[in-house]
PDB file of C-alpha atoms in Angstrom:
ATOM      1  CA  UNK A  99       0.000   0.000   0.000  1.00  0.00           C
ATOM      2  CA  UNK A 100       1.220   3.482  -0.789  1.00  0.00           C
ATOM      3  CA  UNK A 101       0.641   6.954   0.634  1.00  0.00           C
ATOM      4  CA  UNK A 102      -1.450   7.497   3.733  1.00  0.00           C
ATOM      5  CA  UNK A 103      -2.925   3.987   3.572  1.00  0.00           C
ATOM      6  CA  UNK A 104       0.549   2.548   4.094  1.00  0.00           C
ATOM      7  CA  UNK A 105       1.110   4.862   7.060  1.00  0.00           C
ATOM      8  CA  UNK A 106      -1.470   2.936   9.068  1.00  0.00           C
ATOM      9  CA  UNK A 107       0.893  -0.058   9.080  1.00  0.00           C
ATOM     10  CA  UNK A 108       3.708   2.085  10.465  1.00  0.00           C
ATOM     11  CA  UNK A 109       4.397   2.330  14.206  1.00  0.00           C
ATOM     12  CA  UNK A 110       3.089   5.259  16.231  1.00  0.00           C
ATOM     13  CA  UNK A 111       6.039   6.212  18.433  1.00  0.00           C
ATOM     14  CA  UNK A 112       5.676   9.073  20.888  1.00  0.00           C
ATOM     15  CA  UNK A 113       8.924  10.884  21.564  1.00  0.00           C
ATOM     16  CA  UNK A 114       9.942  11.137  25.197  1.00  0.00           C
ATOM     17  CA  UNK A 115      12.984  12.640  26.859  1.00  0.00           C
ATOM     18  CA  UNK A 116      15.574   9.976  27.610  1.00  0.00           C
ATOM     19  CA  UNK A 117      14.589   7.683  24.733  1.00  0.00           C
ATOM     20  CA  UNK A 118      16.204   7.393  21.302  1.00  0.00           C
ATOM     21  CA  UNK A 119      14.415   5.872  18.312  1.00  0.00           C
ATOM     22  CA  UNK A 120      15.680   4.929  14.879  1.00  0.00           C
ATOM     23  CA  UNK A 121      16.407   2.092  12.459  1.00  0.00           C
ATOM     24  CA  UNK A 122      18.975  -0.553  13.443  1.00  0.00           C
ATOM     25  CA  UNK A 123      22.297  -0.341  11.602  1.00  0.00           C
ATOM     26  CA  UNK A 124      22.038  -3.913  10.324  1.00  0.00           C
ATOM     27  CA  UNK A 125      18.908  -2.837   8.420  1.00  0.00           C
ATOM     28  CA  UNK A 126      20.750  -0.207   6.365  1.00  0.00           C
ATOM     29  CA  UNK A 127      19.104   0.011   2.954  1.00  0.00           C
ATOM     30  CA  UNK A 128      16.017  -1.926   4.051  1.00  0.00           C
ATOM     31  CA  UNK A 129      12.686  -0.842   2.634  1.00  0.00           C
ATOM     32  CA  UNK A 130       9.308  -2.334   3.552  1.00  0.00           C
ATOM     33  CA  UNK A 131       8.227  -5.211   1.297  1.00  0.00           C
ATOM     34  CA  UNK A 132       5.441  -7.739   0.996  1.00  0.00           C
ATOM     35  CA  UNK A 133       6.266  -9.495   4.268  1.00  0.00           C
ATOM     36  CA  UNK A 134       7.909  -6.983   6.603  1.00  0.00           C
ATOM     37  CA  UNK A 135       6.176  -3.675   7.306  1.00  0.00           C
ATOM     38  CA  UNK A 136       8.967  -2.004   9.246  1.00  0.00           C
ATOM     39  CA  UNK A 137      11.769  -2.381  11.774  1.00  0.00           C
ATOM     40  CA  UNK A 138      12.949   0.110  14.374  1.00  0.00           C
ATOM     41  CA  UNK A 139      14.536   0.392  17.794  1.00  0.00           C
ATOM     42  CA  UNK A 140      13.913   2.244  21.050  1.00  0.00           C
ATOM     43  CA  UNK A 141      16.965   2.802  23.273  1.00  0.00           C
ATOM     44  CA  UNK A 142      16.974   4.224  26.787  1.00  0.00           C
ATOM     45  CA  UNK A 143      19.492   7.007  27.465  1.00  0.00           C
ATOM     46  CA  UNK A 144      17.999   7.627  30.890  1.00  0.00           C
ATOM     47  CA  UNK A 145      19.101   6.589  34.372  1.00  0.00           C
ATOM     48  CA  UNK A 146      15.491   5.780  35.227  1.00  0.00           C
ATOM     49  CA  UNK A 147      12.971   3.262  33.946  1.00  0.00           C
ATOM     50  CA  UNK A 148      10.839   4.523  31.091  1.00  0.00           C
ATOM     51  CA  UNK A 149       7.317   3.339  30.261  1.00  0.00           C
ATOM     52  CA  UNK A 150       6.300   3.383  26.620  1.00  0.00           C
ATOM     53  CA  UNK A 151       2.701   2.890  25.394  1.00  0.00           C
ATOM     54  CA  UNK A 152       2.241   0.086  22.867  1.00  0.00           C
ATOM     55  CA  UNK A 153      -0.664   1.028  20.611  1.00  0.00           C
ATOM     56  CA  UNK A 154      -3.116  -1.679  19.430  1.00  0.00           C
ATOM     57  CA  UNK A 155      -1.498  -3.348  16.429  1.00  0.00           C
ATOM     58  CA  UNK A 156      -2.718  -5.930  13.947  1.00  0.00           C
ATOM     59  CA  UNK A 157       0.737  -7.358  13.180  1.00  0.00           C
ATOM     60  CA  UNK A 158       2.944 -10.093  14.584  1.00  0.00           C
ATOM     61  CA  UNK A 159       6.235  -8.667  15.843  1.00  0.00           C
ATOM     62  CA  UNK A 160       9.664 -10.034  16.666  1.00  0.00           C
ATOM     63  CA  UNK A 161      11.171  -8.188  19.640  1.00  0.00           C
ATOM     64  CA  UNK A 162      14.796  -8.339  20.785  1.00  0.00           C
ATOM     65  CA  UNK A 163      15.540  -6.541  24.053  1.00  0.00           C
ATOM     66  CA  UNK A 164      18.503  -6.176  26.390  1.00  0.00           C
ATOM     67  CA  UNK A 165      21.892  -4.546  26.682  1.00  0.00           C
ATOM     68  CA  UNK A 166      25.343  -5.572  25.451  1.00  0.00           C
ATOM     69  CA  UNK A 167      25.334  -9.341  24.851  1.00  0.00           C
ATOM     70  CA  UNK A 168      22.474 -10.083  27.258  1.00  0.00           C
ATOM     71  CA  UNK A 169      19.547 -10.110  24.832  1.00  0.00           C
ATOM     72  CA  UNK A 170      16.152 -11.813  25.115  1.00  0.00           C
ATOM     73  CA  UNK A 171      13.922 -12.424  22.107  1.00  0.00           C
ATOM     74  CA  UNK A 172      10.159 -12.780  21.808  1.00  0.00           C
ATOM     75  CA  UNK A 173       7.441 -13.221  19.251  1.00  0.00           C
ATOM     76  CA  UNK A 174       4.462 -10.974  20.005  1.00  0.00           C
ATOM     77  CA  UNK A 175       0.976 -11.502  18.654  1.00  0.00           C
ATOM     78  CA  UNK A 176      -1.685  -9.020  17.656  1.00  0.00           C
ATOM     79  CA  UNK A 177      -2.266  -6.389  20.366  1.00  0.00           C
ATOM     80  CA  UNK A 178      -6.001  -5.690  20.689  1.00  0.00           C
ATOM     81  CA  UNK A 179      -5.763  -2.938  23.306  1.00  0.00           C
ATOM     82  CA  UNK A 180      -3.061  -0.659  24.680  1.00  0.00           C
ATOM     83  CA  UNK A 181      -0.173  -2.229  26.578  1.00  0.00           C
ATOM     84  CA  UNK A 182       2.966  -0.861  28.202  1.00  0.00           C
ATOM     85  CA  UNK A 183       6.643  -1.596  27.667  1.00  0.00           C
ATOM     86  CA  UNK A 184       8.933  -0.804  30.597  1.00  0.00           C
ATOM     87  CA  UNK A 185      12.472  -0.065  29.385  1.00  0.00           C
ATOM     88  CA  UNK A 186      15.350  -0.207  31.864  1.00  0.00           C
ATOM     89  CA  UNK A 187      18.298   2.239  31.875  1.00  0.00           C
ATOM     90  CA  UNK A 188      20.622   1.461  28.970  1.00  0.00           C
ATOM     91  CA  UNK A 189      18.266  -1.129  27.474  1.00  0.00           C
ATOM     92  CA  UNK A 190      17.573  -1.321  23.745  1.00  0.00           C
ATOM     93  CA  UNK A 191      14.482  -2.900  22.144  1.00  0.00           C
ATOM     94  CA  UNK A 192      14.418  -3.827  18.448  1.00  0.00           C
ATOM     95  CA  UNK A 193      11.083  -4.472  16.726  1.00  0.00           C
ATOM     96  CA  UNK A 194      10.558  -6.283  13.394  1.00  0.00           C
ATOM     97  CA  UNK A 195       6.932  -5.936  12.343  1.00  0.00           C
ATOM     98  CA  UNK A 196       5.364  -8.213   9.751  1.00  0.00           C
ATOM     99  CA  UNK A 197       2.476  -7.237   7.534  1.00  0.00           C
ATOM    100  CA  UNK A 198      -0.823  -8.863   8.624  1.00  0.00           C
ATOM    101  CA  UNK A 199      -0.755 -12.561   7.799  1.00  0.00           C
ATOM    102  CA  UNK A 200       2.943 -12.843   6.959  1.00  0.00           C
ATOM    103  CA  UNK A 201       4.082 -13.267  10.572  1.00  0.00           C
ATOM    104  CA  UNK A 202       1.928 -16.371  10.939  1.00  0.00           C
ATOM    105  CA  UNK A 203       4.346 -18.200   8.633  1.00  0.00           C
ATOM    106  CA  UNK A 204       6.797 -18.387  11.547  1.00  0.00           C
ATOM    107  CA  UNK A 205       4.335 -20.245  13.760  1.00  0.00           C
ATOM    108  CA  UNK A 206       3.336 -23.854  14.291  1.00  0.00           C
ATOM    109  CA  UNK A 207       0.002 -22.805  15.803  1.00  0.00           C
ATOM    110  CA  UNK A 208      -2.690 -20.392  14.493  1.00  0.00           C
ATOM    111  CA  UNK A 209      -1.726 -16.734  14.914  1.00  0.00           C
ATOM    112  CA  UNK A 210      -4.686 -16.306  17.264  1.00  0.00           C
ATOM    113  CA  UNK A 211      -2.946 -18.571  19.786  1.00  0.00           C
ATOM    114  CA  UNK A 212      -0.491 -15.774  20.660  1.00  0.00           C
ATOM    115  CA  UNK A 213      -2.913 -12.829  20.428  1.00  0.00           C
ATOM    116  CA  UNK A 214      -2.203 -10.288  23.197  1.00  0.00           C
ATOM    117  CA  UNK A 215       0.808 -12.326  24.308  1.00  0.00           C
ATOM    118  CA  UNK A 216       4.578 -12.160  24.014  1.00  0.00           C
ATOM    119  CA  UNK A 217       6.251 -15.554  24.146  1.00  0.00           C
ATOM    120  CA  UNK A 218       9.986 -16.371  24.198  1.00  0.00           C
ATOM    121  CA  UNK A 219      11.276 -17.698  20.897  1.00  0.00           C
ATOM    122  CA  UNK A 220      10.799 -21.448  21.315  1.00  0.00           C
ATOM    123  CA  UNK A 221       8.575 -24.262  20.073  1.00  0.00           C
ATOM    124  CA  UNK A 222       5.856 -21.788  19.076  1.00  0.00           C
ATOM    125  CA  UNK A 223       7.918 -21.271  15.914  1.00  0.00           C
ATOM    126  CA  UNK A 224       8.032 -23.445  12.857  1.00  0.00           C
ATOM    127  CA  UNK A 225      10.566 -26.247  13.181  1.00  0.00           C
ATOM    128  CA  UNK A 226      13.710 -25.872  11.133  1.00  0.00           C
ATOM    129  CA  UNK A 227      13.278 -22.129  10.692  1.00  0.00           C
ATOM    130  CA  UNK A 228      15.225 -19.888  13.045  1.00  0.00           C
ATOM    131  CA  UNK A 229      13.257 -16.660  13.484  1.00  0.00           C
ATOM    132  CA  UNK A 230      16.202 -14.294  13.002  1.00  0.00           C
ATOM    133  CA  UNK A 231      17.420 -15.889   9.781  1.00  0.00           C
ATOM    134  CA  UNK A 232      13.836 -16.248   8.579  1.00  0.00           C
ATOM    135  CA  UNK A 233      13.133 -12.578   9.336  1.00  0.00           C
ATOM    136  CA  UNK A 234      16.236 -11.522   7.390  1.00  0.00           C
ATOM    137  CA  UNK A 235      15.120 -13.648   4.446  1.00  0.00           C
ATOM    138  CA  UNK A 236      11.670 -12.061   4.541  1.00  0.00           C
ATOM    139  CA  UNK A 237      13.250  -8.591   4.477  1.00  0.00           C
ATOM    140  CA  UNK A 238      15.448  -9.400   1.484  1.00  0.00           C
ATOM    141  CA  UNK A 239      12.854 -11.119  -0.698  1.00  0.00           C
ATOM    142  CA  UNK A 240       9.637  -9.131  -1.225  1.00  0.00           C
ATOM    143  CA  UNK A 241       7.526 -12.190  -2.005  1.00  0.00           C
ATOM    144  CA  UNK A 242       9.154 -14.679   0.361  1.00  0.00           C
ATOM    145  CA  UNK A 243       6.484 -14.142   3.009  1.00  0.00           C
ATOM    146  CA  UNK A 244       3.636 -14.828   0.609  1.00  0.00           C
ATOM    147  CA  UNK A 245       3.954 -18.372  -0.758  1.00  0.00           C
ATOM    148  CA  UNK A 246       1.446 -19.645  -3.294  1.00  0.00           C
ATOM    149  CA  UNK A 247      -1.850 -20.497  -1.681  1.00  0.00           C
ATOM    150  CA  UNK A 248      -5.372 -19.113  -1.836  1.00  0.00           C
ATOM    151  CA  UNK A 249      -5.707 -18.405   1.891  1.00  0.00           C
ATOM    152  CA  UNK A 250      -2.655 -16.176   2.306  1.00  0.00           C
ATOM    153  CA  UNK A 251      -3.575 -14.198  -0.806  1.00  0.00           C
ATOM    154  CA  UNK A 252      -7.161 -13.895   0.397  1.00  0.00           C
ATOM    155  CA  UNK A 253      -5.841 -12.475   3.674  1.00  0.00           C
ATOM    156  CA  UNK A 254      -3.677 -10.002   1.771  1.00  0.00           C
ATOM    157  CA  UNK A 255      -6.667  -8.918  -0.304  1.00  0.00           C
ATOM    158  CA  UNK A 256      -8.923  -8.489   2.742  1.00  0.00           C
ATOM    159  CA  UNK A 257      -6.379  -6.675   4.906  1.00  0.00           C
ATOM    160  CA  UNK A 258      -5.428  -4.360   2.041  1.00  0.00           C
ATOM    161  CA  UNK A 259      -9.100  -3.580   1.369  1.00  0.00           C
ATOM    162  CA  UNK A 260      -9.765  -2.864   5.059  1.00  0.00           C
ATOM    163  CA  UNK A 261      -6.708  -0.616   5.143  1.00  0.00           C
ATOM    164  CA  UNK A 262      -7.787   1.133   1.952  1.00  0.00           C
ATOM    165  CA  UNK A 263     -11.226   1.809   3.451  1.00  0.00           C
ATOM    166  CA  UNK A 264      -9.670   2.894   6.787  1.00  0.00           C
ATOM    167  CA  UNK A 265     -11.512   0.168   8.639  1.00  0.00           C
ATOM    168  CA  UNK A 266     -14.902   1.077   7.182  1.00  0.00           C
ATOM    169  CA  UNK A 267     -15.940  -1.978   5.197  1.00  0.00           C
ATOM    170  CA  UNK A 268     -18.183  -4.807   6.335  1.00  0.00           C
ATOM    171  CA  UNK A 269     -16.956  -8.389   6.310  1.00  0.00           C
ATOM    172  CA  UNK A 270     -20.050  -9.307   4.273  1.00  0.00           C
ATOM    173  CA  UNK A 271     -18.857  -6.959   1.521  1.00  0.00           C
ATOM    174  CA  UNK A 272     -15.402  -8.530   1.525  1.00  0.00           C
ATOM    175  CA  UNK A 273     -16.926 -11.997   1.359  1.00  0.00           C
ATOM    176  CA  UNK A 274     -19.109 -10.999  -1.595  1.00  0.00           C
ATOM    177  CA  UNK A 275     -16.139  -9.499  -3.436  1.00  0.00           C
ATOM    178  CA  UNK A 276     -14.162 -12.739  -3.150  1.00  0.00           C
ATOM    179  CA  UNK A 277     -17.012 -15.221  -3.486  1.00  0.00           C
ATOM    180  CA  UNK A 278     -16.575 -16.796  -0.054  1.00  0.00           C
ATOM    181  CA  UNK A 279     -18.558 -16.728   3.190  1.00  0.00           C
ATOM    182  CA  UNK A 280     -18.087 -14.305   6.083  1.00  0.00           C
ATOM    183  CA  UNK A 281     -17.515 -17.286   8.360  1.00  0.00           C
ATOM    184  CA  UNK A 282     -14.654 -18.486   6.167  1.00  0.00           C
ATOM    185  CA  UNK A 283     -12.965 -15.077   6.237  1.00  0.00           C
ATOM    186  CA  UNK A 284     -13.286 -15.010  10.030  1.00  0.00           C
ATOM    187  CA  UNK A 285     -11.699 -18.469  10.251  1.00  0.00           C
ATOM    188  CA  UNK A 286      -8.661 -17.605   8.158  1.00  0.00           C
ATOM    189  CA  UNK A 287      -8.204 -14.272   9.979  1.00  0.00           C
ATOM    190  CA  UNK A 288      -7.894 -16.223  13.232  1.00  0.00           C
ATOM    191  CA  UNK A 289      -5.312 -18.526  11.650  1.00  0.00           C
ATOM    192  CA  UNK A 290      -3.187 -16.030   9.733  1.00  0.00           C
ATOM    193  CA  UNK A 291      -3.754 -12.562  11.234  1.00  0.00           C
ATOM    194  CA  UNK A 292      -4.463 -13.510  14.840  1.00  0.00           C
ATOM    195  CA  UNK A 293      -7.673 -11.580  15.436  1.00  0.00           C
ATOM    196  CA  UNK A 294     -11.153 -11.200  13.941  1.00  0.00           C
ATOM    197  CA  UNK A 295     -11.881  -9.001  10.891  1.00  0.00           C
ATOM    198  CA  UNK A 296     -14.000  -6.778  13.169  1.00  0.00           C
ATOM    199  CA  UNK A 297     -11.182  -6.105  15.636  1.00  0.00           C
ATOM    200  CA  UNK A 298      -8.664  -5.732  12.807  1.00  0.00           C
ATOM    201  CA  UNK A 299     -10.940  -3.062  11.294  1.00  0.00           C
ATOM    202  CA  UNK A 300     -11.319  -1.310  14.654  1.00  0.00           C
ATOM    203  CA  UNK A 301      -7.535  -1.115  15.040  1.00  0.00           C
ATOM    204  CA  UNK A 302      -7.115   0.376  11.566  1.00  0.00           C
ATOM    205  CA  UNK A 303      -9.909   2.901  12.219  1.00  0.00           C
ATOM    206  CA  UNK A 304      -8.393   3.831  15.591  1.00  0.00           C
ATOM    207  CA  UNK A 305      -4.917   4.368  14.162  1.00  0.00           C
ATOM    208  CA  UNK A 306      -6.241   6.456  11.282  1.00  0.00           C
ATOM    209  CA  UNK A 307      -8.222   8.706  13.615  1.00  0.00           C
ATOM    210  CA  UNK A 308      -5.219   9.059  15.957  1.00  0.00           C
ATOM    211  CA  UNK A 309      -3.089  10.241  13.061  1.00  0.00           C
ATOM    212  CA  UNK A 310      -5.784  12.756  12.084  1.00  0.00           C
ATOM    213  CA  UNK A 311      -5.943  14.088  15.666  1.00  0.00           C
ATOM    214  CA  UNK A 312      -2.160  14.522  15.723  1.00  0.00           C
ATOM    215  CA  UNK A 313      -2.003  16.156  12.292  1.00  0.00           C
ATOM    216  CA  UNK A 314      -5.095  18.405  12.473  1.00  0.00           C
ATOM    217  CA  UNK A 315      -4.740  20.051  15.865  1.00  0.00           C
ATOM    218  CA  UNK A 316      -7.347  22.766  15.257  1.00  0.00           C
ATOM    219  CA  UNK A 317     -10.038  20.566  13.742  1.00  0.00           C
ATOM    220  CA  UNK A 318     -13.136  19.667  15.769  1.00  0.00           C
ATOM    221  CA  UNK A 319     -13.055  16.132  17.132  1.00  0.00           C
ATOM    222  CA  UNK A 320     -16.609  15.530  15.985  1.00  0.00           C
ATOM    223  CA  UNK A 321     -15.496  16.219  12.395  1.00  0.00           C
ATOM    224  CA  UNK A 322     -12.525  13.876  12.739  1.00  0.00           C
ATOM    225  CA  UNK A 323     -14.864  11.238  14.159  1.00  0.00           C
ATOM    226  CA  UNK A 324     -17.258  11.328  11.213  1.00  0.00           C
ATOM    227  CA  UNK A 325     -14.395  11.568   8.705  1.00  0.00           C
ATOM    228  CA  UNK A 326     -12.882   8.446  10.305  1.00  0.00           C
ATOM    229  CA  UNK A 327     -16.108   6.477   9.924  1.00  0.00           C
ATOM    230  CA  UNK A 328     -17.564   6.757  13.435  1.00  0.00           C
ATOM    231  CA  UNK A 329     -21.252   7.571  13.885  1.00  0.00           C
ATOM    232  CA  UNK A 330     -20.391  10.558  16.069  1.00  0.00           C
ATOM    233  CA  UNK A 331     -17.900  11.826  18.650  1.00  0.00           C
ATOM    234  CA  UNK A 332     -19.403   9.657  21.407  1.00  0.00           C
ATOM    235  CA  UNK A 333     -18.953   6.557  19.244  1.00  0.00           C
ATOM    236  CA  UNK A 334     -15.276   7.430  18.712  1.00  0.00           C
ATOM    237  CA  UNK A 335     -14.774   8.006  22.438  1.00  0.00           C
ATOM    238  CA  UNK A 336     -16.212   4.581  23.292  1.00  0.00           C
ATOM    239  CA  UNK A 337     -13.669   2.917  21.016  1.00  0.00           C
ATOM    240  CA  UNK A 338     -10.831   5.054  22.387  1.00  0.00           C
ATOM    241  CA  UNK A 339     -11.683   4.126  25.974  1.00  0.00           C
ATOM    242  CA  UNK A 340     -11.934   0.462  25.026  1.00  0.00           C
ATOM    243  CA  UNK A 341      -8.691   0.273  23.027  1.00  0.00           C
ATOM    244  CA  UNK A 342      -6.369   2.917  24.526  1.00  0.00           C
ATOM    245  CA  UNK A 343      -8.019   3.631  27.914  1.00  0.00           C
ATOM    246  CA  UNK A 344      -8.599   7.359  27.383  1.00  0.00           C
ATOM    247  CA  UNK A 345     -10.977   9.646  25.493  1.00  0.00           C
ATOM    248  CA  UNK A 346     -10.063  11.243  22.171  1.00  0.00           C
ATOM    249  CA  UNK A 347      -9.977  14.606  23.958  1.00  0.00           C
ATOM    250  CA  UNK A 348      -7.539  13.297  26.563  1.00  0.00           C
ATOM    251  CA  UNK A 349      -5.391  11.878  23.784  1.00  0.00           C
ATOM    252  CA  UNK A 350      -5.300  15.232  21.954  1.00  0.00           C
ATOM    253  CA  UNK A 351      -4.426  17.173  25.124  1.00  0.00           C
ATOM    254  CA  UNK A 352      -1.993  14.825  26.824  1.00  0.00           C
ATOM    255  CA  UNK A 353      -1.186  11.922  24.489  1.00  0.00           C
ATOM    256  CA  UNK A 354      -0.538   9.217  27.115  1.00  0.00           C
ATOM    257  CA  UNK A 355       1.015  11.353  29.844  1.00  0.00           C
ATOM    258  CA  UNK A 356      -2.093  11.053  32.022  1.00  0.00           C
ATOM    259  CA  UNK A 357      -2.587   7.317  31.489  1.00  0.00           C
ATOM    260  CA  UNK A 358      -2.741   5.181  34.639  1.00  0.00           C
ATOM    261  CA  UNK A 359      -0.183   2.536  33.679  1.00  0.00           C
ATOM    262  CA  UNK A 360      -1.003   0.503  36.781  1.00  0.00           C
ATOM    263  CA  UNK A 361      -4.184  -0.500  34.949  1.00  0.00           C
ATOM    264  CA  UNK A 362      -2.393  -1.370  31.688  1.00  0.00           C
ATOM    265  CA  UNK A 363      -0.996  -4.830  31.009  1.00  0.00           C
ATOM    266  CA  UNK A 364       2.661  -5.398  30.132  1.00  0.00           C
ATOM    267  CA  UNK A 365       3.523  -5.925  26.473  1.00  0.00           C
ATOM    268  CA  UNK A 366       6.261  -8.319  27.578  1.00  0.00           C
ATOM    269  CA  UNK A 367       5.811  -9.672  31.102  1.00  0.00           C
ATOM    270  CA  UNK A 368       8.753  -9.584  33.494  1.00  0.00           C
ATOM    271  CA  UNK A 369      10.459 -12.921  33.843  1.00  0.00           C
TER     272      UNK A 369
END
């Protein structure tokens, strides 16, 4: 996807004093392709712990975190509501984000089995395929994450269409366009994407509206709500409170500075 549609696959990173963000040196020359949406790092330059909000995301992610040679690695499923990542002094976290559906090709189990979870790299992964080498291969070969097969291409079609419509297309319409049933689309979303088409659409709609709020500071929230496909401002606020635990007004005024992180689950649990 190109232009502003593609931007909804990109990470929303909120700058904070004491944190550095960028692209890892080993990814020099990398550009997003059919399998990998993006890769980036967050490094702590602070002497204190930093808490970073992890926005709802419809992609499977490889995460490497640690300092010096002491690095832990995880595979993280779809994130259906806001989580937090606590970064220790001097720690660096590297994220490799797969486009919806492509990350499932690393797994033995359906992608839905790791939804809202981060698991250490272990038997959850396909046998005979080390995640780091597999991730590098996916970044080098644009089509390597999309092997021949009707299901993976159906997922690509559906996720691209939902992204194109900014989350405002019914699953029944997608099913009619491809000549399959809504139930079948729901089943393959669970297997390949890791969440339902409805929640996937909500995440895309949320991220689009968040970008509009950040870009159009003087525009009325009710206008952003209707432009983003919500019925009204109240409808948008209900989704914001469900997915990111604050109202759209709070988000515009404070981003996540006023968020009560004690009520937010960890993205990667300690230990």
